[in-house]
PDB file of N, CA and C in Angstrom:
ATOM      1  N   UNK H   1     213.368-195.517  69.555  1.00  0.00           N
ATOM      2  CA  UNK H   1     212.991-196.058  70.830  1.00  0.00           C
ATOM      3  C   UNK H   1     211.501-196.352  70.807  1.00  0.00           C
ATOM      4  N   UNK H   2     211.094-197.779  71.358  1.00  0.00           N
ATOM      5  CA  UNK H   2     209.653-197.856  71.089  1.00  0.00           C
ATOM      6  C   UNK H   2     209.269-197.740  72.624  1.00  0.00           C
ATOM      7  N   UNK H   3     207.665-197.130  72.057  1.00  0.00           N
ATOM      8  CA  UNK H   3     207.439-196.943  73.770  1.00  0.00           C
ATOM      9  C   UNK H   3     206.735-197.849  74.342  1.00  0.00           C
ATOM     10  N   UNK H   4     206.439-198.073  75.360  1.00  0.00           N
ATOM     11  CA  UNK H   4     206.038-198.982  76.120  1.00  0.00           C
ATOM     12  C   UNK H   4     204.431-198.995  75.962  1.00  0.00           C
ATOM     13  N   UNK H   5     203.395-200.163  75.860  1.00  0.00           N
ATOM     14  CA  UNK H   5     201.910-200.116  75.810  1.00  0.00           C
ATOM     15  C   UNK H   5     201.322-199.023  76.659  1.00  0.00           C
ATOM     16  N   UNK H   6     202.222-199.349  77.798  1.00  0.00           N
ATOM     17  CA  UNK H   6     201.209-198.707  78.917  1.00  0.00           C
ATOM     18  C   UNK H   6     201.245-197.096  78.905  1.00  0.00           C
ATOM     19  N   UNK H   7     202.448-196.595  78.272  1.00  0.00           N
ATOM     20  CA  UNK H   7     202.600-195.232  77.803  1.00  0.00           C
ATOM     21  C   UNK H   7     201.844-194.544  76.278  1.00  0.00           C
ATOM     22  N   UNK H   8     201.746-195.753  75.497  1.00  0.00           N
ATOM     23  CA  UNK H   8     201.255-195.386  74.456  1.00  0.00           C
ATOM     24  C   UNK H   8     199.480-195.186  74.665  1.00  0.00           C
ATOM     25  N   UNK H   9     199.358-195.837  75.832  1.00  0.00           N
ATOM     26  CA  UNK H   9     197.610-195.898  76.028  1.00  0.00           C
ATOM     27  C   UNK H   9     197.490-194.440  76.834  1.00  0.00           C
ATOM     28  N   UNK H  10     198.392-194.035  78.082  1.00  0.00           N
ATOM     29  CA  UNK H  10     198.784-192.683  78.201  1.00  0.00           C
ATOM     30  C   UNK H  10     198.580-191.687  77.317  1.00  0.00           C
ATOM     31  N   UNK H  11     199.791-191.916  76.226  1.00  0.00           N
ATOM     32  CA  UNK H  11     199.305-190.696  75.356  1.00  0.00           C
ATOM     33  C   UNK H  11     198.174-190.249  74.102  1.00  0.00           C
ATOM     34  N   UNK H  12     197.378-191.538  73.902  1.00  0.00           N
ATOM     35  CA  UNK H  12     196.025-192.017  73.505  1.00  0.00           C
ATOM     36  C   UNK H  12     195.215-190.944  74.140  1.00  0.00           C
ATOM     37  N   UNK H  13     195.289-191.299  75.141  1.00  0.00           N
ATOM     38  CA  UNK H  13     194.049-190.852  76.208  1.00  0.00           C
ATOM     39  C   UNK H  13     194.267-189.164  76.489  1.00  0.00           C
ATOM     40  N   UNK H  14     195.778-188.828  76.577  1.00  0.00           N
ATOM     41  CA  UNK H  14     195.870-187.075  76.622  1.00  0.00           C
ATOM     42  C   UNK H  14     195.527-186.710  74.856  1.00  0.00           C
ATOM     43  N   UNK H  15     195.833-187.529  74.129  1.00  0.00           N
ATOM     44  CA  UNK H  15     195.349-187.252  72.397  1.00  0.00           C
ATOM     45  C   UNK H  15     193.781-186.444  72.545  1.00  0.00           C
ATOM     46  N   UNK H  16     193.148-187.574  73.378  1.00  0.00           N
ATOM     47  CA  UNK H  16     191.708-187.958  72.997  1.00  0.00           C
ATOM     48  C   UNK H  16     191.461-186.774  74.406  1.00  0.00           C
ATOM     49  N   UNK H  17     191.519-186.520  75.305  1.00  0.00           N
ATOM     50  CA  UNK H  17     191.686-185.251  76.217  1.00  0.00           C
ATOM     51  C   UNK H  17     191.572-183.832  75.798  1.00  0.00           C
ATOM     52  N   UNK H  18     192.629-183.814  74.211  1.00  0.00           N
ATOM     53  CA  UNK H  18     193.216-182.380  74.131  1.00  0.00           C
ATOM     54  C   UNK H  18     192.466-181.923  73.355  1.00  0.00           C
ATOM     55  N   UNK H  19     191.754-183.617  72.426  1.00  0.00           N
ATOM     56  CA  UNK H  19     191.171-183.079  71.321  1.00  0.00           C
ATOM     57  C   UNK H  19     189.815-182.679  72.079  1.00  0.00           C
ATOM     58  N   UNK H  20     188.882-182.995  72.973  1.00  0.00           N
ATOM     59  CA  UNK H  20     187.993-182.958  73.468  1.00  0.00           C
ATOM     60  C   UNK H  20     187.593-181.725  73.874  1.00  0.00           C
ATOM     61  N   UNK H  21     188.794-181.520  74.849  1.00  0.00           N
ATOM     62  CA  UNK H  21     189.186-180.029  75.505  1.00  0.00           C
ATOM     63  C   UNK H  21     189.073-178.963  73.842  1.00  0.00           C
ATOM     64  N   UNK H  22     189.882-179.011  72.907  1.00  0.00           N
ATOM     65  CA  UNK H  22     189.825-177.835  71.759  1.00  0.00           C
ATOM     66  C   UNK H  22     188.139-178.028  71.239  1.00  0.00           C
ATOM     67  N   UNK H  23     187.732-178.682  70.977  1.00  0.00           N
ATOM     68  CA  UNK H  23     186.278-179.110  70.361  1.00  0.00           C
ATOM     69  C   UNK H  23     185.387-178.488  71.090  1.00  0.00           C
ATOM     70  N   UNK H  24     185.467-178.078  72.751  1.00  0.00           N
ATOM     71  CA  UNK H  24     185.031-177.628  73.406  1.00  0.00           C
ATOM     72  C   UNK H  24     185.021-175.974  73.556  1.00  0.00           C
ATOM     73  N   UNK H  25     186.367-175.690  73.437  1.00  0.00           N
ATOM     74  CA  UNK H  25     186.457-174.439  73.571  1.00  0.00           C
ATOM     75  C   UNK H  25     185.915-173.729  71.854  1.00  0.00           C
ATOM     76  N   UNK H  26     186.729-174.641  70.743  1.00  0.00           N
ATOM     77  CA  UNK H  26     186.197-173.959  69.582  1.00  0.00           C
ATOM     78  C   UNK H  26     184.566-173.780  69.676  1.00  0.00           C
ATOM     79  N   UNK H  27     183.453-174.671  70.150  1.00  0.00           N
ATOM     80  CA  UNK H  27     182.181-174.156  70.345  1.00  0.00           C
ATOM     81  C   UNK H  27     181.696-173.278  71.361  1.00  0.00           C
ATOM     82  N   UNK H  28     182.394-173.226  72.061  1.00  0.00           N
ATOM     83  CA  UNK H  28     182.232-171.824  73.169  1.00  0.00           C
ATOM     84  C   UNK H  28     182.383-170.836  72.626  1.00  0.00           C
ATOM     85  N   UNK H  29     183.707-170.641  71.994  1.00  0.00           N
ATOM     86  CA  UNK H  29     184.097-169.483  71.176  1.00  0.00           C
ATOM     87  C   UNK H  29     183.168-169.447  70.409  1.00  0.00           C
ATOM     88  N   UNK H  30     182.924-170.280  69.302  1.00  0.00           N
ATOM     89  CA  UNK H  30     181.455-169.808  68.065  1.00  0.00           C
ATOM     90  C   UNK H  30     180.107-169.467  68.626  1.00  0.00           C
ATOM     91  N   UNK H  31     179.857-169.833  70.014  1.00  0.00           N
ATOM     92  CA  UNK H  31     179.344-169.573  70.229  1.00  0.00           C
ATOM     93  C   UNK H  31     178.499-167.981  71.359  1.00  0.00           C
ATOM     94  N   UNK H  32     180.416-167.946  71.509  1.00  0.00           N
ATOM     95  CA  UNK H  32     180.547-166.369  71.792  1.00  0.00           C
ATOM     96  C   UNK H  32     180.665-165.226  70.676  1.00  0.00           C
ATOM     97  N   UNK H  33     181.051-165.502  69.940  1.00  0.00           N
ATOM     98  CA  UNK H  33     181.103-164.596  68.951  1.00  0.00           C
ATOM     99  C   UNK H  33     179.830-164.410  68.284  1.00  0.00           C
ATOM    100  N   UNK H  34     178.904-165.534  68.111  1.00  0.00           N
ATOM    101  CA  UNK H  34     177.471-165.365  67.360  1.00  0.00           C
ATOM    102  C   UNK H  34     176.716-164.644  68.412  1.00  0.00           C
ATOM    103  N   UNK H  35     176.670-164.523  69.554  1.00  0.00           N
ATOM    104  CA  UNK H  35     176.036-163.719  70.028  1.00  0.00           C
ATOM    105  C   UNK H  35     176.142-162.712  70.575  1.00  0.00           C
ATOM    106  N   UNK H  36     177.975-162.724  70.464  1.00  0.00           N
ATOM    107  CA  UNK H  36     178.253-160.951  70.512  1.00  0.00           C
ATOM    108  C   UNK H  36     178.673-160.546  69.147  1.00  0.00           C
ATOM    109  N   UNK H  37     177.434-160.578  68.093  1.00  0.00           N
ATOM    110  CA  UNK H  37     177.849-160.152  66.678  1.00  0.00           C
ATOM    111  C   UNK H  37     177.039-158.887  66.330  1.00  0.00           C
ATOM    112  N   UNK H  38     176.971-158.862  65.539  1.00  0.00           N
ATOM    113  CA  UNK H  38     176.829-156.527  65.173  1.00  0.00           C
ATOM    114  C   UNK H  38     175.419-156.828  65.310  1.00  0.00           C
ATOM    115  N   UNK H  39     175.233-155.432  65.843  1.00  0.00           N
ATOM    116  CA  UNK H  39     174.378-154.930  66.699  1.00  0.00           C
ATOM    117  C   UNK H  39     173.397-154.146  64.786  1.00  0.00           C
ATOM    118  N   UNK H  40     173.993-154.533  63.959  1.00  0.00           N
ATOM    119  CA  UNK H  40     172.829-154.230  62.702  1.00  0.00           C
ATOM    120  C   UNK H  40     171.338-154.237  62.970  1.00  0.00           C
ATOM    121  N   UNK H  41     170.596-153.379  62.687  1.00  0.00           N
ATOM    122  CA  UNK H  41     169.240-153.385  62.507  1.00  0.00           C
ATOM    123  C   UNK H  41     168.497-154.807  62.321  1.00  0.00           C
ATOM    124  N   UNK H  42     168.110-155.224  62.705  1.00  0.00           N
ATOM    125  CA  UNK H  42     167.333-156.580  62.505  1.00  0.00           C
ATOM    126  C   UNK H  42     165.860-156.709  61.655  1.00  0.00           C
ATOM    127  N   UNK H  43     165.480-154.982  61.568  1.00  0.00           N
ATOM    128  CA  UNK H  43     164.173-155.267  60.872  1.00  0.00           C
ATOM    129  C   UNK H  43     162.897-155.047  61.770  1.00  0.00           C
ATOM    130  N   UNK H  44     163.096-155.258  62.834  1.00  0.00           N
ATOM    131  CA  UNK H  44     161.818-154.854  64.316  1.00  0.00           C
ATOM    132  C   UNK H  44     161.749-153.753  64.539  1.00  0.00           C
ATOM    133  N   UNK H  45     160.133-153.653  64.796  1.00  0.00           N
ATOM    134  CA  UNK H  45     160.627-152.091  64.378  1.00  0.00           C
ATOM    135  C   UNK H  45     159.088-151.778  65.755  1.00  0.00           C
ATOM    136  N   UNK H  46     158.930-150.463  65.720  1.00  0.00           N
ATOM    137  CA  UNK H  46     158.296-150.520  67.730  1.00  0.00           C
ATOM    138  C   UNK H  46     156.207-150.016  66.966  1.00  0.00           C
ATOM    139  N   UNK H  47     156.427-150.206  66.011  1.00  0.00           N
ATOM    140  CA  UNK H  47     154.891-150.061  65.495  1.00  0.00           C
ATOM    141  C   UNK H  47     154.529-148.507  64.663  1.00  0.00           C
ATOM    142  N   UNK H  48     155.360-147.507  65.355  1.00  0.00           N
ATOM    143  CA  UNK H  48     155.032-146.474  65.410  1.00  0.00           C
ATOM    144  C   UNK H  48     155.945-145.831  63.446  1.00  0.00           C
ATOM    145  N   UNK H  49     156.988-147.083  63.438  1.00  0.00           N
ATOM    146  CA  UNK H  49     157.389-147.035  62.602  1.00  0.00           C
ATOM    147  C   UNK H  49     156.972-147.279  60.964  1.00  0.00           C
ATOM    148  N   UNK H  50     156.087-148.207  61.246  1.00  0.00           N
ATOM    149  CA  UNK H  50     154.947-148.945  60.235  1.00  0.00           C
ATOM    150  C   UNK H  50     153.789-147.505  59.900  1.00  0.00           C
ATOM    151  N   UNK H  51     153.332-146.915  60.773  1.00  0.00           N
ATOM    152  CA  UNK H  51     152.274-146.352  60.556  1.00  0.00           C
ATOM    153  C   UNK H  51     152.796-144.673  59.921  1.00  0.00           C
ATOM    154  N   UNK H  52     154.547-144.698  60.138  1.00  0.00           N
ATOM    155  CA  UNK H  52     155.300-143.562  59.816  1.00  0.00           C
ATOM    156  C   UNK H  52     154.573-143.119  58.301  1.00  0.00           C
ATOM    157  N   UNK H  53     155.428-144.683  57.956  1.00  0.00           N
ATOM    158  CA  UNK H  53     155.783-144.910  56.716  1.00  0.00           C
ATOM    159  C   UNK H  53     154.264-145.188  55.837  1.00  0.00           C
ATOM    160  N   UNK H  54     153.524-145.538  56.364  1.00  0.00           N
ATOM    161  CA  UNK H  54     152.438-145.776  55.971  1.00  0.00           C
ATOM    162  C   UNK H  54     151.492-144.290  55.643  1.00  0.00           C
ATOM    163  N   UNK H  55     151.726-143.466  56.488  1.00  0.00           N
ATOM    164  CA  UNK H  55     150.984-141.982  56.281  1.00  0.00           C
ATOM    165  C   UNK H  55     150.065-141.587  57.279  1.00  0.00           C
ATOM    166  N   UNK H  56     149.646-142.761  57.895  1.00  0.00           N
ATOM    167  CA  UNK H  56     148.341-142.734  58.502  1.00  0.00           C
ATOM    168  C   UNK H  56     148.308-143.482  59.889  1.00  0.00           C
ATOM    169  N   UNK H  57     147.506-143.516  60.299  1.00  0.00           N
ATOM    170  CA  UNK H  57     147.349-144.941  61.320  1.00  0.00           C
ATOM    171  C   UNK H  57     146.145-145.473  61.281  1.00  0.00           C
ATOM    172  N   UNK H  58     145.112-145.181  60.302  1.00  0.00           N
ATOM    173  CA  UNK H  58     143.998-145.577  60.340  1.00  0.00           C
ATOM    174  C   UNK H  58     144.108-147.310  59.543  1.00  0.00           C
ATOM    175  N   UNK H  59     143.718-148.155  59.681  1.00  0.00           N
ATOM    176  CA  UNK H  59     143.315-149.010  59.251  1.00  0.00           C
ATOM    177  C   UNK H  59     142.966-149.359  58.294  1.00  0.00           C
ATOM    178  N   UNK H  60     143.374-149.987  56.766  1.00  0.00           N
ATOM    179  CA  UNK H  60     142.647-150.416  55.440  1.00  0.00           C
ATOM    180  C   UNK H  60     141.099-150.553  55.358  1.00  0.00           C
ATOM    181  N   UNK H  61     140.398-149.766  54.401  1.00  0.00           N
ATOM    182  CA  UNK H  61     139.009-150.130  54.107  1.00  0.00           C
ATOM    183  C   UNK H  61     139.080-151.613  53.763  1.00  0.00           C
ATOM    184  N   UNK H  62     139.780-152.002  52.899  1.00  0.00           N
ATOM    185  CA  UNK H  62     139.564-153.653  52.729  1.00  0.00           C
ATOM    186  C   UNK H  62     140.064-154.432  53.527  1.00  0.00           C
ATOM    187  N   UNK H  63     139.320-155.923  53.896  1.00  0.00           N
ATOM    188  CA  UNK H  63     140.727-156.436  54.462  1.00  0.00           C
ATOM    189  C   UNK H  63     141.912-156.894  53.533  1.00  0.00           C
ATOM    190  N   UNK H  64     143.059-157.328  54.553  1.00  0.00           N
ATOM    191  CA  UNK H  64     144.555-157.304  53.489  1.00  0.00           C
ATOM    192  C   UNK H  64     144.092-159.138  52.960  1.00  0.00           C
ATOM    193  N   UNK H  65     144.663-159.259  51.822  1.00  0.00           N
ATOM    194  CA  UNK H  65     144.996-160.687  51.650  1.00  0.00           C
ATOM    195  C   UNK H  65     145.973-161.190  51.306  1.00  0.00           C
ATOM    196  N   UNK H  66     146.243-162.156  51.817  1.00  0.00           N
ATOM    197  CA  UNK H  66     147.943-163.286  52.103  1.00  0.00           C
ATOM    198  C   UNK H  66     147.463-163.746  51.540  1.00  0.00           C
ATOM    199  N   UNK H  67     148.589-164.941  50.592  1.00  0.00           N
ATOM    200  CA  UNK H  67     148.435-165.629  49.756  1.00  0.00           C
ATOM    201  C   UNK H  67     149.575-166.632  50.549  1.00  0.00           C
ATOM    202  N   UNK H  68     149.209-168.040  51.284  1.00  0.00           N
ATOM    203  CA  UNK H  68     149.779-168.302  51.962  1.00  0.00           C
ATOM    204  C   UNK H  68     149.907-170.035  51.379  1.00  0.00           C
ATOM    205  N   UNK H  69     151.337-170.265  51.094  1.00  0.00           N
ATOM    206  CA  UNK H  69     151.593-171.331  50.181  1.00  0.00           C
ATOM    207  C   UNK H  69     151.917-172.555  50.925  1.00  0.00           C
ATOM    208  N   UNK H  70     151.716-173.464  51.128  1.00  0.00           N
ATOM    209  CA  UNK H  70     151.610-174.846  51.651  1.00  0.00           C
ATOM    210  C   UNK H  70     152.034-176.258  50.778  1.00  0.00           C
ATOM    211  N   UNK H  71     152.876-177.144  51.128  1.00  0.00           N
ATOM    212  CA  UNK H  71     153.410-178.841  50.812  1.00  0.00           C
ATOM    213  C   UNK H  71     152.343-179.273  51.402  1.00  0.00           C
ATOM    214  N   UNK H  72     151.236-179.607  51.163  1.00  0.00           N
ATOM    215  CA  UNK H  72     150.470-180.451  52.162  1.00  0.00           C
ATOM    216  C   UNK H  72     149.514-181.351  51.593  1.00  0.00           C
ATOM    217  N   UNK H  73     149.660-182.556  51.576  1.00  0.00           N
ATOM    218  CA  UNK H  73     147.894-183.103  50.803  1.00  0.00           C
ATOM    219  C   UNK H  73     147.380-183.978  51.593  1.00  0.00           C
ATOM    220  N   UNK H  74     146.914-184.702  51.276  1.00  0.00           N
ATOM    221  CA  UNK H  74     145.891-185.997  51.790  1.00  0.00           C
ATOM    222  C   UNK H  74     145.434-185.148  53.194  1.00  0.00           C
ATOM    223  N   UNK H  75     145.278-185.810  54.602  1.00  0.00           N
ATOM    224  CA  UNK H  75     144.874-185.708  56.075  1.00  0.00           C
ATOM    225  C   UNK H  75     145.465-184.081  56.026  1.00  0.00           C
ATOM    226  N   UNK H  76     146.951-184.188  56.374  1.00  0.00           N
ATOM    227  CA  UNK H  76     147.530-182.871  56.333  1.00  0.00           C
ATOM    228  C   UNK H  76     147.069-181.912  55.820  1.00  0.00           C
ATOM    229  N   UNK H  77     146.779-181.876  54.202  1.00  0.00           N
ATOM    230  CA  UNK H  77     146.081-181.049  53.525  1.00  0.00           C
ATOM    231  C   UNK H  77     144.675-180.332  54.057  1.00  0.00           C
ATOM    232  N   UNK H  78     143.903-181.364  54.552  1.00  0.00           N
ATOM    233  CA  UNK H  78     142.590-181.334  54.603  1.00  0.00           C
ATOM    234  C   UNK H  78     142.816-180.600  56.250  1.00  0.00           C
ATOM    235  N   UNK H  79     143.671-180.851  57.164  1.00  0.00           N
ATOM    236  CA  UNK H  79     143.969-180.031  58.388  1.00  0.00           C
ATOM    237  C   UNK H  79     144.382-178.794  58.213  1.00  0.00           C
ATOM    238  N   UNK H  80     145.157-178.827  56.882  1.00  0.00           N
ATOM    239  CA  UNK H  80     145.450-176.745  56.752  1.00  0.00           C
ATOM    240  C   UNK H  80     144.409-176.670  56.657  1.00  0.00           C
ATOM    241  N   UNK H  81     143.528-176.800  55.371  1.00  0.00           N
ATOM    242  CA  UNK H  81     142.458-175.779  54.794  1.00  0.00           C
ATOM    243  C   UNK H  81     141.590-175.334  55.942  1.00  0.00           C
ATOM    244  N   UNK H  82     141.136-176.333  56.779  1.00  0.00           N
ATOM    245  CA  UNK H  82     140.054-176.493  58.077  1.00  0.00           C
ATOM    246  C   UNK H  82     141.016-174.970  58.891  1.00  0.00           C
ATOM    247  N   UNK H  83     142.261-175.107  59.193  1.00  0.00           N
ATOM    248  CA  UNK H  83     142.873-174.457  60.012  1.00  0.00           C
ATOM    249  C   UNK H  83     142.677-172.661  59.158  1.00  0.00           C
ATOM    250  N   UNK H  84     143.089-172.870  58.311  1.00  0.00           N
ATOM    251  CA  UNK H  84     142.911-171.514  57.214  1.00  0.00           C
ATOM    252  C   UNK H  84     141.802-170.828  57.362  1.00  0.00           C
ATOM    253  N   UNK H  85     140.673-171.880  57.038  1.00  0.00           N
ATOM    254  CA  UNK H  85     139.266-171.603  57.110  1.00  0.00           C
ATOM    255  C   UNK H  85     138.980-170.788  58.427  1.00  0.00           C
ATOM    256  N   UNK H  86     139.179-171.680  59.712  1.00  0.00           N
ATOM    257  CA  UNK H  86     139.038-171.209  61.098  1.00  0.00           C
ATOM    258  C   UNK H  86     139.589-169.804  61.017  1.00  0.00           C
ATOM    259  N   UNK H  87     140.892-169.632  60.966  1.00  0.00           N
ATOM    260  CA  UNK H  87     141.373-168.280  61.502  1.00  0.00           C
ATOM    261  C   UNK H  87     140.450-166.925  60.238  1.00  0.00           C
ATOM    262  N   UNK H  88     140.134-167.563  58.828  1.00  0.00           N
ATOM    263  CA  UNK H  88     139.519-166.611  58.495  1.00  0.00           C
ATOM    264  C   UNK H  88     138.178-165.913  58.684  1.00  0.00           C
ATOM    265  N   UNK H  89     137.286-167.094  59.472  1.00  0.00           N
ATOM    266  CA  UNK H  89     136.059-166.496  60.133  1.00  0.00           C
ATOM    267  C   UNK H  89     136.278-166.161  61.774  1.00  0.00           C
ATOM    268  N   UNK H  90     137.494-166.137  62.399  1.00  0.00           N
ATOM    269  CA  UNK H  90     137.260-165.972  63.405  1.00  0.00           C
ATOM    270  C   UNK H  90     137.628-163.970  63.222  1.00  0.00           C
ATOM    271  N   UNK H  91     137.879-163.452  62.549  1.00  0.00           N
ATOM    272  CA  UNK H  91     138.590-161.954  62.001  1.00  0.00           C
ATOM    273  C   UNK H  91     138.348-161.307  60.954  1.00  0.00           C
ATOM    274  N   UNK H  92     138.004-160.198  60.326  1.00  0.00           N
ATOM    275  CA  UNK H  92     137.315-159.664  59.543  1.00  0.00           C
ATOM    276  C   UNK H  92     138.691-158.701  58.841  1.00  0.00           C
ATOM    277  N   UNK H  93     139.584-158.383  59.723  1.00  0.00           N
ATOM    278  CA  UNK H  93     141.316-157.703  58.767  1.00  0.00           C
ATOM    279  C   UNK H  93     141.830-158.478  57.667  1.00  0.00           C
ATOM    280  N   UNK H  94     142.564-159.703  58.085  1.00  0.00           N
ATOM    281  CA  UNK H  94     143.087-160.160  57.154  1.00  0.00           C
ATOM    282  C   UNK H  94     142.345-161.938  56.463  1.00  0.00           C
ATOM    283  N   UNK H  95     142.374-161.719  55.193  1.00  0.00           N
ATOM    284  CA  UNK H  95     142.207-163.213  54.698  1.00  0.00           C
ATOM    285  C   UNK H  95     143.059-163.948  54.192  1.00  0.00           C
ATOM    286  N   UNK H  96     143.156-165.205  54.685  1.00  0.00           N
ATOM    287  CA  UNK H  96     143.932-166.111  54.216  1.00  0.00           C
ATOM    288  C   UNK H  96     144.058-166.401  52.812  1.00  0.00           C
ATOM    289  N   UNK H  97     144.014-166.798  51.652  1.00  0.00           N
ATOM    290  CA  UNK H  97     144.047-167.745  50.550  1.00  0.00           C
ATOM    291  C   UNK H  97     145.358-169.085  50.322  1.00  0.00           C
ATOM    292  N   UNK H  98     144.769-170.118  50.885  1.00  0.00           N
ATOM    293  CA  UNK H  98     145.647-171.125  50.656  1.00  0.00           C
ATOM    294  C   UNK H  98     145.864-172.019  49.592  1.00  0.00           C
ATOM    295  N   UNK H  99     147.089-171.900  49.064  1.00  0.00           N
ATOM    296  CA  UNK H  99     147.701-172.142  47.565  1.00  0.00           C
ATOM    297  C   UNK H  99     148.053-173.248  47.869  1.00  0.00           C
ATOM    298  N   UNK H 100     147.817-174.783  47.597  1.00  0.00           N
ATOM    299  CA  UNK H 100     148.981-175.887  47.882  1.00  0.00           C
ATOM    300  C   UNK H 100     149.833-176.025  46.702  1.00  0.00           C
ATOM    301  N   UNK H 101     150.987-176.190  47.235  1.00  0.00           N
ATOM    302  CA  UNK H 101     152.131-176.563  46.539  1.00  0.00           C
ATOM    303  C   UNK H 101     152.428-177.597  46.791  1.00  0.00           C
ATOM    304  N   UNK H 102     151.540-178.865  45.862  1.00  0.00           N
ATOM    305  CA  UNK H 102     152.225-179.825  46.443  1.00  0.00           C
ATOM    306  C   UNK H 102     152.959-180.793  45.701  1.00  0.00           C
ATOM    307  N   UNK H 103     152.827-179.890  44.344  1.00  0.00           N
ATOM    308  CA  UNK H 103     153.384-180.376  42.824  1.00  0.00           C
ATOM    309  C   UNK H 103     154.977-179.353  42.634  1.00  0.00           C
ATOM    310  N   UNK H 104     156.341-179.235  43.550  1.00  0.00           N
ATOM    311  CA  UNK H 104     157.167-178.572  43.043  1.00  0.00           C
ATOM    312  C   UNK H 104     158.262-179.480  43.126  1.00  0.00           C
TER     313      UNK H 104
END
């Protein structure tokens, strides 16, 4: 039995409805489940934890240094280093050293 246009555009349209409707709910759902997912340690920790483990709470005689790696050349380039530069005279704890990587 063939069906009629005007039914076949009918069931087109509940096709294109149902699929809409599931597409919908499957991202609700993923998106319920990712944020009711295990309650695992994340790594944050309240400060008191750092200085546990550390022994002390006093502060390094030296300051610390990062070795902080960068894609950047031409304008860009020349805006890290300036930026690097800045935050390392504005603070006497930690120093920057900026490595470009712009050969990988």
């Amino acid at each position: 039995m063939k069906l009629s246009q005007a039914s076949m555009k009918w069931r087109n349209k509940l096709k294109l409805r149902w699929r809409g409707g599931m597409s919908l709910v499957l991202a609700a759902s993923f998106a319920l489940i990712t944020a009711c997912g295990s309650t695992a340690d994340s790594g944050t920790g309240t400060g008191s934890d750092a200085t546990a483990a550390n022994g002390s709470g006093s502060a390094p005689s030296s300051p610390v240094e990062i070795e902080f790696w960068y894609g950047l050349g031409g304008n860009l380039g020349d805006n890290m280093k300036k930026t690097i530069d800045a935050f390392n005279a504005s603070q006497n704890e930690v120093v920057v050293k900026g490595i470009v990587q712009a050969d990988y």
